[in-house]
PDB file of C-alpha atoms in Angstrom:
ATOM      1  CA  MET A   1      72.876  69.600  67.638  1.00 47.00           C
ATOM      2  CA  LYS A   2      69.848  71.114  70.325  1.00 52.00           C
ATOM      3  CA  HIS A   3      69.988  74.828  70.291  1.00 54.00           C
ATOM      4  CA  ASN A   4      70.381  76.634  73.423  1.00 54.00           C
ATOM      5  CA  ASP A   5      70.483  79.907  74.815  1.00 57.00           C
ATOM      6  CA  ILE A   6      74.264  79.769  75.578  1.00 54.00           C
ATOM      7  CA  LEU A   7      76.310  82.285  73.768  1.00 59.00           C
ATOM      8  CA  LEU A   8      79.364  80.709  73.989  1.00 61.00           C
ATOM      9  CA  GLU A   9      80.059  76.945  72.812  1.00 67.00           C
ATOM     10  CA  ALA A  10      83.575  75.109  72.667  1.00 70.00           C
ATOM     11  CA  GLY A  11      84.759  75.186  69.112  1.00 71.00           C
ATOM     12  CA  THR A  12      82.945  78.314  68.004  1.00 77.00           C
ATOM     13  CA  ASN A  13      86.301  80.564  68.124  1.00 79.00           C
ATOM     14  CA  GLU A  14      83.670  83.209  70.068  1.00 82.00           C
ATOM     15  CA  LEU A  15      84.635  85.913  72.552  1.00 86.00           C
ATOM     16  CA  GLU A  16      82.389  87.622  74.762  1.00 92.00           C
ATOM     17  CA  ILE A  17      84.072  91.048  76.117  1.00 94.00           C
ATOM     18  CA  VAL A  18      83.183  94.000  78.555  1.00 95.00           C
ATOM     19  CA  GLU A  19      83.525  97.063  76.898  1.00 96.00           C
ATOM     20  CA  PHE A  20      84.725  99.980  79.172  1.00 94.00           C
ATOM     21  CA  TYR A  21      85.973 103.617  78.209  1.00 92.00           C
ATOM     22  CA  LEU A  22      88.364 106.227  80.150  1.00 90.00           C
ATOM     23  CA  ASP A  23      87.604 109.613  79.566  1.00 89.00           C
ATOM     24  CA  GLU A  24      91.213 110.915  79.124  1.00 87.00           C
ATOM     25  CA  GLN A  25      92.225 114.714  79.384  1.00 83.00           C
ATOM     26  CA  ASP A  26      94.547 114.883  75.883  1.00 73.00           C
ATOM     27  CA  THR A  27      95.954 118.165  75.106  1.00 66.00           C
ATOM     28  CA  GLU A  28      94.922 117.625  71.215  1.00 81.00           C
ATOM     29  CA  ASP A  29      91.494 116.786  72.235  1.00 84.00           C
ATOM     30  CA  PRO A  30      89.873 117.735  75.443  1.00 78.00           C
ATOM     31  CA  ASN A  31      87.203 115.230  75.272  1.00 82.00           C
ATOM     32  CA  TYR A  32      89.010 112.349  74.067  1.00 87.00           C
ATOM     33  CA  ARG A  33      87.050 108.939  74.920  1.00 89.00           C
ATOM     34  CA  GLY A  34      89.537 105.540  75.112  1.00 90.00           C
ATOM     35  CA  PHE A  35      87.783 102.278  74.821  1.00 94.00           C
ATOM     36  CA  TYR A  36      89.195  99.477  76.062  1.00 94.00           C
ATOM     37  CA  ALA A  37      87.772  95.844  76.688  1.00 96.00           C
ATOM     38  CA  VAL A  38      88.574  92.319  78.893  1.00 95.00           C
ATOM     39  CA  ASN A  39      87.597  89.083  78.236  1.00 94.00           C
ATOM     40  CA  VAL A  40      84.345  88.695  80.297  1.00 94.00           C
ATOM     41  CA  ALA A  41      84.881  85.526  81.641  1.00 91.00           C
ATOM     42  CA  LYS A  42      87.686  86.817  83.736  1.00 94.00           C
ATOM     43  CA  VAL A  43      85.189  89.767  85.080  1.00 95.00           C
ATOM     44  CA  LEU A  44      83.743  88.588  88.793  1.00 94.00           C
ATOM     45  CA  GLU A  45      81.589  91.947  88.730  1.00 95.00           C
ATOM     46  CA  ILE A  46      81.563  95.417  88.121  1.00 96.00           C
ATOM     47  CA  ILE A  47      80.904  97.772  91.274  1.00 97.00           C
ATOM     48  CA  GLN A  48      80.673 101.370  92.397  1.00 96.00           C
ATOM     49  CA  MET A  49      83.610 102.674  93.692  1.00 95.00           C
ATOM     50  CA  PRO A  50      83.949 101.069  97.037  1.00 96.00           C
ATOM     51  CA  LYS A  51      85.760 102.719 100.529  1.00 96.00           C
ATOM     52  CA  VAL A  52      89.158 101.761  99.632  1.00 96.00           C
ATOM     53  CA  THR A  53      92.188 101.633 102.366  1.00 95.00           C
ATOM     54  CA  GLU A  54      95.863 103.227 101.731  1.00 93.00           C
ATOM     55  CA  LEU A  55      98.142 101.087 101.532  1.00 91.00           C
ATOM     56  CA  PRO A  56     101.391 102.783 102.402  1.00 88.00           C
ATOM     57  CA  GLU A  57     103.801  99.948 101.860  1.00 89.00           C
ATOM     58  CA  VAL A  58     103.180  99.616  98.118  1.00 87.00           C
ATOM     59  CA  HIS A  59     104.973 102.320  96.044  1.00 85.00           C
ATOM     60  CA  HIS A  60     103.525 101.914  92.359  1.00 89.00           C
ATOM     61  CA  ASN A  61     101.229 105.387  91.998  1.00 90.00           C
ATOM     62  CA  SER A  62      98.703 103.148  90.234  1.00 93.00           C
ATOM     63  CA  VAL A  63      97.749 101.559  93.359  1.00 95.00           C
ATOM     64  CA  MET A  64      94.960 103.019  95.079  1.00 94.00           C
ATOM     65  CA  GLY A  65      94.776 101.148  98.360  1.00 95.00           C
ATOM     66  CA  ALA A  66      92.691  97.896  98.737  1.00 96.00           C
ATOM     67  CA  PHE A  67      88.901  97.259  99.872  1.00 97.00           C
ATOM     68  CA  ASN A  68      87.003  94.248 101.199  1.00 96.00           C
ATOM     69  CA  LEU A  69      84.950  92.610  98.989  1.00 95.00           C
ATOM     70  CA  ARG A  70      82.844  90.035 100.740  1.00 93.00           C
ATOM     71  CA  ASN A  71      86.129  89.028 103.391  1.00 94.00           C
ATOM     72  CA  GLN A  72      88.314  89.232 100.510  1.00 93.00           C
ATOM     73  CA  ILE A  73      90.812  92.403 100.245  1.00 94.00           C
ATOM     74  CA  ILE A  74      91.246  93.256  96.828  1.00 94.00           C
ATOM     75  CA  ARG A  75      94.478  95.799  95.843  1.00 94.00           C
ATOM     76  CA  LEU A  76      92.708  98.676  93.651  1.00 96.00           C
ATOM     77  CA  VAL A  77      94.969  99.574  90.554  1.00 95.00           C
ATOM     78  CA  ASP A  78      93.661 102.973  88.598  1.00 94.00           C
ATOM     79  CA  LEU A  79      94.082 101.692  85.346  1.00 92.00           C
ATOM     80  CA  SER A  80      94.557 105.325  83.855  1.00 90.00           C
ATOM     81  CA  LEU A  81      97.486 105.885  85.896  1.00 92.00           C
ATOM     82  CA  TRP A  82      98.884 102.445  84.979  1.00 93.00           C
ATOM     83  CA  LEU A  83      98.595 103.252  81.390  1.00 91.00           C
ATOM     84  CA  ASP A  84      99.900 106.818  82.023  1.00 90.00           C
ATOM     85  CA  LYS A  85      96.512 108.752  80.760  1.00 87.00           C
ATOM     86  CA  SER A  86      95.358 111.834  82.328  1.00 86.00           C
ATOM     87  CA  ARG A  87      92.140 110.780  83.483  1.00 85.00           C
ATOM     88  CA  ARG A  88      88.659 113.268  83.186  1.00 86.00           C
ATOM     89  CA  GLU A  89      86.413 112.157  85.634  1.00 84.00           C
ATOM     90  CA  SER A  90      82.915 112.643  84.061  1.00 81.00           C
ATOM     91  CA  GLU A  91      80.652 110.361  86.008  1.00 86.00           C
ATOM     92  CA  PRO A  92      80.961 108.675  89.374  1.00 90.00           C
ATOM     93  CA  PRO A  93      83.980 105.962  88.763  1.00 90.00           C
ATOM     94  CA  LYS A  94      83.180 102.291  88.556  1.00 94.00           C
ATOM     95  CA  VAL A  95      85.443  99.208  89.583  1.00 96.00           C
ATOM     96  CA  ILE A  96      86.163  95.931  87.600  1.00 96.00           C
ATOM     97  CA  VAL A  97      87.061  92.958  89.846  1.00 97.00           C
ATOM     98  CA  THR A  98      88.603  90.463  87.714  1.00 94.00           C
ATOM     99  CA  GLU A  99      90.748  87.609  88.278  1.00 92.00           C
ATOM    100  CA  PHE A 100      94.129  86.459  86.106  1.00 88.00           C
ATOM    101  CA  ASN A 101      95.972  83.779  86.952  1.00 89.00           C
ATOM    102  CA  ASN A 102      94.438  82.970  90.176  1.00 83.00           C
ATOM    103  CA  VAL A 103      95.356  86.539  91.052  1.00 81.00           C
TER     104      VAL A 103
END
């Protein structure tokens, strides 16, 4: 079998992930950093926080609004609110644009 630079090949049971963290305000440890990951195959891109337009018809507190990315309207969900965590801002937020089941 010819060696190539492809990291993942079918049948190898390998998985690539994008690891990220949320700095959380925790009562026991005020500097707690929770680490999370998502399958890199589901990540379209990682961007700086875009200008977000509020969506008044959406009533879930984790939906921050929507933004336009190359003529595609994308809803922005705050993961810390979805997970019921108190986020501590330690650096400018980033957005991980993902796609699951064509959504």
